[in-house]
PDB file of C-alpha atoms in Angstrom:
ATOM      1  CA  MET O   1     -32.721 -44.705  67.682  1.00 55.00           C
ATOM      2  CA  ARG O   2     -29.591 -45.395  69.708  1.00 63.00           C
ATOM      3  CA  THR O   3     -28.697 -48.952  70.600  1.00 64.00           C
ATOM      4  CA  ARG O   4     -26.781 -49.860  73.710  1.00 62.00           C
ATOM      5  CA  PRO O   5     -24.370 -52.790  73.929  1.00 60.00           C
ATOM      6  CA  LEU O   6     -25.585 -55.865  75.766  1.00 56.00           C
ATOM      7  CA  ILE O   7     -23.860 -55.999  79.138  1.00 57.00           C
ATOM      8  CA  LEU O   8     -24.668 -58.768  81.568  1.00 54.00           C
ATOM      9  CA  THR O   9     -24.311 -57.265  85.014  1.00 56.00           C
ATOM     10  CA  THR O  10     -26.352 -59.554  87.253  1.00 59.00           C
ATOM     11  CA  GLU O  11     -26.663 -63.262  87.893  1.00 57.00           C
ATOM     12  CA  SER O  12     -30.304 -63.173  86.760  1.00 54.00           C
ATOM     13  CA  ALA O  13     -29.219 -62.044  83.285  1.00 55.00           C
ATOM     14  CA  ARG O  14     -27.162 -65.184  82.666  1.00 68.00           C
ATOM     15  CA  HIS O  15     -28.243 -68.307  80.855  1.00 77.00           C
ATOM     16  CA  PRO O  16     -30.483 -70.687  82.848  1.00 79.00           C
ATOM     17  CA  PHE O  17     -27.996 -73.542  82.481  1.00 80.00           C
ATOM     18  CA  ARG O  18     -25.255 -71.448  84.101  1.00 76.00           C
ATOM     19  CA  GLN O  19     -27.606 -70.499  86.928  1.00 76.00           C
ATOM     20  CA  ARG O  20     -28.030 -74.191  87.826  1.00 81.00           C
ATOM     21  CA  LEU O  21     -24.287 -74.856  88.065  1.00 79.00           C
ATOM     22  CA  PRO O  22     -22.639 -74.840  91.491  1.00 83.00           C
ATOM     23  CA  ARG O  23     -20.864 -71.618  92.435  1.00 81.00           C
ATOM     24  CA  HIS O  24     -17.364 -73.167  92.444  1.00 81.00           C
ATOM     25  CA  VAL O  25     -17.717 -74.165  88.784  1.00 77.00           C
ATOM     26  CA  VAL O  26     -18.472 -70.636  87.584  1.00 73.00           C
ATOM     27  CA  GLU O  27     -16.065 -68.618  89.735  1.00 77.00           C
ATOM     28  CA  VAL O  28     -12.980 -67.150  88.072  1.00 76.00           C
ATOM     29  CA  ARG O  29      -9.617 -68.157  89.486  1.00 76.00           C
ATOM     30  CA  ASP O  30      -6.228 -66.587  88.926  1.00 78.00           C
ATOM     31  CA  VAL O  31      -4.057 -68.799  86.773  1.00 75.00           C
ATOM     32  CA  ALA O  32      -0.340 -68.652  87.491  1.00 74.00           C
ATOM     33  CA  ALA O  33       1.930 -67.938  84.551  1.00 69.00           C
ATOM     34  CA  PRO O  34       4.129 -70.825  83.443  1.00 65.00           C
ATOM     35  CA  THR O  35       7.533 -70.672  85.048  1.00 70.00           C
ATOM     36  CA  SER O  36       9.486 -72.169  82.164  1.00 70.00           C
ATOM     37  CA  ASP O  37       9.300 -72.001  78.389  1.00 68.00           C
ATOM     38  CA  ASP O  38      11.262 -75.241  78.159  1.00 76.00           C
ATOM     39  CA  ASN O  39       8.225 -77.063  76.749  1.00 81.00           C
ATOM     40  CA  ASP O  40       8.174 -74.764  73.702  1.00 85.00           C
ATOM     41  CA  TRP O  41      11.738 -75.716  72.795  1.00 88.00           C
ATOM     42  CA  LYS O  42      11.058 -79.413  73.310  1.00 91.00           C
ATOM     43  CA  LEU O  43       7.982 -79.240  71.093  1.00 92.00           C
ATOM     44  CA  PHE O  44       9.899 -77.335  68.415  1.00 93.00           C
ATOM     45  CA  LEU O  45      12.764 -79.840  68.385  1.00 94.00           C
ATOM     46  CA  LEU O  46      10.370 -82.788  68.327  1.00 95.00           C
ATOM     47  CA  SER O  47       8.421 -81.273  65.419  1.00 96.00           C
ATOM     48  CA  PHE O  48      11.596 -80.422  63.523  1.00 96.00           C
ATOM     49  CA  GLY O  49      12.977 -83.935  64.016  1.00 96.00           C
ATOM     50  CA  ALA O  50       9.708 -85.536  62.885  1.00 96.00           C
ATOM     51  CA  PHE O  51       9.563 -83.344  59.784  1.00 95.00           C
ATOM     52  CA  PHE O  52      13.208 -84.000  58.950  1.00 94.00           C
ATOM     53  CA  THR O  53      12.754 -87.759  59.360  1.00 95.00           C
ATOM     54  CA  ALA O  54       9.618 -87.819  57.196  1.00 94.00           C
ATOM     55  CA  PHE O  55      11.177 -85.612  54.502  1.00 92.00           C
ATOM     56  CA  TYR O  56      14.398 -87.647  54.486  1.00 90.00           C
ATOM     57  CA  SER O  57      12.509 -90.936  54.183  1.00 91.00           C
ATOM     58  CA  PHE O  58      10.519 -89.677  51.170  1.00 87.00           C
ATOM     59  CA  ILE O  59      13.669 -88.596  49.322  1.00 82.00           C
ATOM     60  CA  PHE O  60      15.564 -91.862  49.808  1.00 73.00           C
TER      61      PHE O  60
END
């Protein structure tokens, strides 16, 4: 016996809760890529500073 993968191809195959939601909630939108990775550096420096401060305060 061969089994086929479950593929939801129609709206009627979705969950009843999702069928009751308005169309604008379920539709897929294109998300623009972030323009700057500046936040990654800020988060890294903040985390490094917090770790350094905590480590330094435990030693002395």
